Amino acid sequence: DFIILPGAIVRKSRKEHKIVITPPVRWILDNIQNKLNEKKYQKYKFVPWLFPSTKTKSKSLLDPEYVNTHGTRLKDTRGCWLAVMQDLGLEGAKKMLRKSFISMSKVVLKDSFKVMFLSGHTKEATIDIHYNKSTDDQQKEYANEVSDKVFNFNKN
């Protein structure tokens, strides 16, 4: 299964983007659905957006024309993001989460071409340039490997 983002809401490429519904994504979607089943959020069940706006007109929620407008969707996820980060005891920006996901995908898949399908990038070079990060331990390992192979002379 996929979450399909229409090109109209994808910022840079303006092309449709698909997000695979993995078990962790399914867990999050199920939690959102469970929230909508709580009594105080029942009125938002008819809103077609994943994150409905709390500033919707309650009396107009039965009007299908109003419910399908952009006025019923959450336009900024900053408050939601801050609440999630506070609950988890973490710091960071949404952009950091995306960049970390892409970097970890590159490590796990070991293939920039495959990562392109997950990240929505159109060029492998973008992934190779911007997501080719290494840890201090990796840098030490690389330096020692080069040192052993190139400069392996005896010191007396």
PDB file of C-alpha atoms in Angstrom:
ATOM      1  CA  ASP A   1       0.000   0.000   0.000  1.00  0.00           C
ATOM      2  CA  PHE A   2       1.029   3.585  -0.611  1.00  0.00           C
ATOM      3  CA  ILE A   3       0.240   7.085   0.557  1.00  0.00           C
ATOM      4  CA  ILE A   4      -0.002   9.110  -2.635  1.00  0.00           C
ATOM      5  CA  LEU A   5       0.964  12.772  -2.459  1.00  0.00           C
ATOM      6  CA  PRO A   6      -0.472  14.647  -5.445  1.00  0.00           C
ATOM      7  CA  GLY A   7       1.928  16.831  -7.417  1.00  0.00           C
ATOM      8  CA  ALA A   8       0.055  19.944  -6.291  1.00  0.00           C
ATOM      9  CA  ILE A   9       1.334  19.533  -2.721  1.00  0.00           C
ATOM     10  CA  VAL A  10       4.875  18.299  -3.483  1.00  0.00           C
ATOM     11  CA  ARG A  11       6.948  21.452  -3.146  1.00  0.00           C
ATOM     12  CA  LYS A  12       9.937  21.166  -5.468  1.00  0.00           C
ATOM     13  CA  SER A  13       9.253  18.677  -8.230  1.00  0.00           C
ATOM     14  CA  ARG A  14       5.474  19.173  -8.390  1.00  0.00           C
ATOM     15  CA  LYS A  15       5.285  15.484  -9.342  1.00  0.00           C
ATOM     16  CA  GLU A  16       3.190  12.836  -7.617  1.00  0.00           C
ATOM     17  CA  HIS A  17       5.147  11.106  -4.841  1.00  0.00           C
ATOM     18  CA  LYS A  18       4.340   7.740  -3.272  1.00  0.00           C
ATOM     19  CA  ILE A  19       5.232   6.807   0.289  1.00  0.00           C
ATOM     20  CA  VAL A  20       5.308   3.095   1.089  1.00  0.00           C
ATOM     21  CA  ILE A  21       3.219   2.129   4.093  1.00  0.00           C
ATOM     22  CA  THR A  22       5.750   0.132   6.130  1.00  0.00           C
ATOM     23  CA  PRO A  23       4.875  -1.357   9.554  1.00  0.00           C
ATOM     24  CA  PRO A  24       6.061   1.791  11.434  1.00  0.00           C
ATOM     25  CA  VAL A  25       4.057   4.030   9.078  1.00  0.00           C
ATOM     26  CA  ARG A  26       1.014   1.751   9.526  1.00  0.00           C
ATOM     27  CA  TRP A  27       1.427   2.061  13.325  1.00  0.00           C
ATOM     28  CA  ILE A  28       1.402   5.864  13.067  1.00  0.00           C
ATOM     29  CA  LEU A  29      -1.626   5.870  10.748  1.00  0.00           C
ATOM     30  CA  ASP A  30      -3.472   3.527  13.123  1.00  0.00           C
ATOM     31  CA  ASN A  31      -2.698   5.853  16.043  1.00  0.00           C
ATOM     32  CA  ILE A  32      -4.056   8.821  14.085  1.00  0.00           C
ATOM     33  CA  GLN A  33      -7.197   6.818  13.308  1.00  0.00           C
ATOM     34  CA  ASN A  34      -7.565   5.893  16.994  1.00  0.00           C
ATOM     35  CA  LYS A  35      -7.319   9.584  17.914  1.00  0.00           C
ATOM     36  CA  LEU A  36     -10.118  10.382  15.456  1.00  0.00           C
ATOM     37  CA  ASN A  37     -12.268   7.780  17.222  1.00  0.00           C
ATOM     38  CA  GLU A  38     -11.998   9.681  20.518  1.00  0.00           C
ATOM     39  CA  LYS A  39     -15.173  11.592  21.348  1.00  0.00           C
ATOM     40  CA  LYS A  40     -13.657  15.088  21.158  1.00  0.00           C
ATOM     41  CA  TYR A  41     -12.275  14.463  17.634  1.00  0.00           C
ATOM     42  CA  GLN A  42     -15.331  12.707  16.152  1.00  0.00           C
ATOM     43  CA  LYS A  43     -16.392  15.814  14.236  1.00  0.00           C
ATOM     44  CA  TYR A  44     -13.210  15.602  12.117  1.00  0.00           C
ATOM     45  CA  LYS A  45     -13.996  12.101  10.808  1.00  0.00           C
ATOM     46  CA  PHE A  46     -15.665  13.583   7.725  1.00  0.00           C
ATOM     47  CA  VAL A  47     -12.684  15.764   6.821  1.00  0.00           C
ATOM     48  CA  PRO A  48     -10.693  14.055   4.024  1.00  0.00           C
ATOM     49  CA  TRP A  49      -7.284  15.343   5.179  1.00  0.00           C
ATOM     50  CA  LEU A  50      -4.886  13.272   7.284  1.00  0.00           C
ATOM     51  CA  PHE A  51      -4.414  16.256   9.608  1.00  0.00           C
ATOM     52  CA  PRO A  52      -7.649  18.275   9.799  1.00  0.00           C
ATOM     53  CA  SER A  53      -7.559  21.841  11.048  1.00  0.00           C
ATOM     54  CA  THR A  54      -9.001  22.495  14.492  1.00  0.00           C
ATOM     55  CA  LYS A  55     -10.160  25.876  13.179  1.00  0.00           C
ATOM     56  CA  THR A  56     -12.872  24.384  10.981  1.00  0.00           C
ATOM     57  CA  LYS A  57     -16.431  25.637  11.250  1.00  0.00           C
ATOM     58  CA  SER A  58     -18.238  22.899  13.175  1.00  0.00           C
ATOM     59  CA  LYS A  59     -21.623  23.808  11.706  1.00  0.00           C
ATOM     60  CA  SER A  60     -20.287  23.479   8.155  1.00  0.00           C
ATOM     61  CA  LEU A  61     -18.699  20.039   8.593  1.00  0.00           C
ATOM     62  CA  LEU A  62     -21.795  18.365   7.145  1.00  0.00           C
ATOM     63  CA  ASP A  63     -21.440  20.378   3.930  1.00  0.00           C
ATOM     64  CA  PRO A  64     -19.370  18.203   1.518  1.00  0.00           C
ATOM     65  CA  GLU A  65     -18.307  21.246  -0.473  1.00  0.00           C
ATOM     66  CA  TYR A  66     -16.846  22.959   2.623  1.00  0.00           C
ATOM     67  CA  VAL A  67     -15.281  19.765   4.014  1.00  0.00           C
ATOM     68  CA  ASN A  68     -13.240  19.251   0.833  1.00  0.00           C
ATOM     69  CA  THR A  69     -11.733  22.751   0.834  1.00  0.00           C
ATOM     70  CA  HIS A  70      -8.196  23.553   1.925  1.00  0.00           C
ATOM     71  CA  GLY A  71      -9.707  25.504   4.821  1.00  0.00           C
ATOM     72  CA  THR A  72     -10.344  22.234   6.658  1.00  0.00           C
ATOM     73  CA  ARG A  73      -6.766  20.983   6.548  1.00  0.00           C
ATOM     74  CA  LEU A  74      -3.858  21.739   8.851  1.00  0.00           C
ATOM     75  CA  LYS A  75      -1.549  24.013   6.877  1.00  0.00           C
ATOM     76  CA  ASP A  76       1.395  24.083   9.247  1.00  0.00           C
ATOM     77  CA  THR A  77       2.628  21.043  11.151  1.00  0.00           C
ATOM     78  CA  ARG A  78       5.016  22.996  13.399  1.00  0.00           C
ATOM     79  CA  GLY A  79       2.817  22.677  16.506  1.00  0.00           C
ATOM     80  CA  CYS A  80       2.260  18.971  15.910  1.00  0.00           C
ATOM     81  CA  TRP A  81       5.980  18.431  15.323  1.00  0.00           C
ATOM     82  CA  LEU A  82       6.939  20.279  18.520  1.00  0.00           C
ATOM     83  CA  ALA A  83       4.440  18.242  20.559  1.00  0.00           C
ATOM     84  CA  VAL A  84       5.785  14.948  19.176  1.00  0.00           C
ATOM     85  CA  MET A  85       9.389  15.973  19.828  1.00  0.00           C
ATOM     86  CA  GLN A  86       8.513  17.041  23.375  1.00  0.00           C
ATOM     87  CA  ASP A  87       6.726  13.717  24.040  1.00  0.00           C
ATOM     88  CA  LEU A  88       9.766  11.811  22.766  1.00  0.00           C
ATOM     89  CA  GLY A  89      12.253  14.039  24.601  1.00  0.00           C
ATOM     90  CA  LEU A  90      14.076  14.876  21.371  1.00  0.00           C
ATOM     91  CA  GLU A  91      15.244  18.048  19.683  1.00  0.00           C
ATOM     92  CA  GLY A  92      15.416  18.767  15.990  1.00  0.00           C
ATOM     93  CA  ALA A  93      13.627  19.900  12.888  1.00  0.00           C
ATOM     94  CA  LYS A  94      11.382  17.962  10.479  1.00  0.00           C
ATOM     95  CA  LYS A  95      14.063  18.439   7.849  1.00  0.00           C
ATOM     96  CA  MET A  96      16.533  16.607  10.105  1.00  0.00           C
ATOM     97  CA  LEU A  97      14.238  13.571  10.276  1.00  0.00           C
ATOM     98  CA  ARG A  98      13.994  13.423   6.470  1.00  0.00           C
ATOM     99  CA  LYS A  99      17.753  13.851   6.038  1.00  0.00           C
ATOM    100  CA  SER A 100      18.455  11.144   8.638  1.00  0.00           C
ATOM    101  CA  PHE A 101      16.035   8.758   6.921  1.00  0.00           C
ATOM    102  CA  ILE A 102      17.744   9.295   3.573  1.00  0.00           C
ATOM    103  CA  SER A 103      21.243   8.937   5.084  1.00  0.00           C
ATOM    104  CA  MET A 104      20.263   5.708   6.857  1.00  0.00           C
ATOM    105  CA  SER A 105      18.605   4.419   3.663  1.00  0.00           C
ATOM    106  CA  LYS A 106      21.892   4.999   1.867  1.00  0.00           C
ATOM    107  CA  VAL A 107      23.781   3.015   4.529  1.00  0.00           C
ATOM    108  CA  VAL A 108      21.274   0.133   4.550  1.00  0.00           C
ATOM    109  CA  LEU A 109      20.639  -0.128   0.805  1.00  0.00           C
ATOM    110  CA  LYS A 110      24.221   0.731  -0.259  1.00  0.00           C
ATOM    111  CA  ASP A 111      22.832   2.058  -3.547  1.00  0.00           C
ATOM    112  CA  SER A 112      21.954   5.687  -4.288  1.00  0.00           C
ATOM    113  CA  PHE A 113      19.728   4.631  -7.180  1.00  0.00           C
ATOM    114  CA  LYS A 114      17.473   2.641  -4.820  1.00  0.00           C
ATOM    115  CA  VAL A 115      17.436   5.508  -2.312  1.00  0.00           C
ATOM    116  CA  MET A 116      16.153   7.833  -5.056  1.00  0.00           C
ATOM    117  CA  PHE A 117      12.886   5.889  -5.122  1.00  0.00           C
ATOM    118  CA  LEU A 118      12.369   6.409  -1.391  1.00  0.00           C
ATOM    119  CA  SER A 119      13.502  10.019  -1.166  1.00  0.00           C
ATOM    120  CA  GLY A 120      11.851  11.479  -4.235  1.00  0.00           C
ATOM    121  CA  HIS A 121      15.137  12.879  -5.544  1.00  0.00           C
ATOM    122  CA  THR A 122      15.558  12.872  -9.310  1.00  0.00           C
ATOM    123  CA  LYS A 123      19.363  12.604  -9.440  1.00  0.00           C
ATOM    124  CA  GLU A 124      21.704  10.124  -7.793  1.00  0.00           C
ATOM    125  CA  ALA A 125      24.315  12.875  -7.524  1.00  0.00           C
ATOM    126  CA  THR A 126      22.116  14.786  -5.059  1.00  0.00           C
ATOM    127  CA  ILE A 127      22.092  11.817  -2.711  1.00  0.00           C
ATOM    128  CA  ASP A 128      25.815  11.153  -3.150  1.00  0.00           C
ATOM    129  CA  ILE A 129      26.744  14.785  -2.443  1.00  0.00           C
ATOM    130  CA  HIS A 130      24.324  15.793   0.308  1.00  0.00           C
ATOM    131  CA  TYR A 131      23.825  12.529   2.180  1.00  0.00           C
ATOM    132  CA  ASN A 132      27.345  11.100   2.173  1.00  0.00           C
ATOM    133  CA  LYS A 133      28.031  11.668   5.861  1.00  0.00           C
ATOM    134  CA  SER A 134      30.314   9.612   8.059  1.00  0.00           C
ATOM    135  CA  THR A 135      30.749   9.286  11.802  1.00  0.00           C
ATOM    136  CA  ASP A 136      34.004   9.985  13.651  1.00  0.00           C
ATOM    137  CA  ASP A 137      34.520   6.226  14.104  1.00  0.00           C
ATOM    138  CA  GLN A 138      34.099   5.648  10.364  1.00  0.00           C
ATOM    139  CA  GLN A 139      36.597   8.420   9.600  1.00  0.00           C
ATOM    140  CA  LYS A 140      39.138   6.833  11.974  1.00  0.00           C
ATOM    141  CA  GLU A 141      38.574   3.440  10.361  1.00  0.00           C
ATOM    142  CA  TYR A 142      39.083   4.870   6.855  1.00  0.00           C
ATOM    143  CA  ALA A 143      42.209   6.783   7.903  1.00  0.00           C
ATOM    144  CA  ASN A 144      43.737   3.682   9.530  1.00  0.00           C
ATOM    145  CA  GLU A 145      42.911   1.562   6.475  1.00  0.00           C
ATOM    146  CA  VAL A 146      44.673   4.016   4.140  1.00  0.00           C
ATOM    147  CA  SER A 147      47.568   4.383   6.571  1.00  0.00           C
ATOM    148  CA  ASP A 148      48.059   0.601   6.741  1.00  0.00           C
ATOM    149  CA  LYS A 149      47.974   0.145   2.973  1.00  0.00           C
ATOM    150  CA  VAL A 150      49.875   3.212   1.796  1.00  0.00           C
ATOM    151  CA  PHE A 151      52.169   4.184   4.644  1.00  0.00           C
ATOM    152  CA  ASN A 152      52.959   0.809   6.206  1.00  0.00           C
ATOM    153  CA  PHE A 153      56.698   1.338   6.645  1.00  0.00           C
ATOM    154  CA  ASN A 154      58.471   0.334   9.825  1.00  0.00           C
ATOM    155  CA  LYS A 155      59.299   2.965  12.372  1.00  0.00           C
ATOM    156  CA  ASN A 156      62.474   2.234  14.334  1.00  0.00           C
TER     157      ASN A 156
END
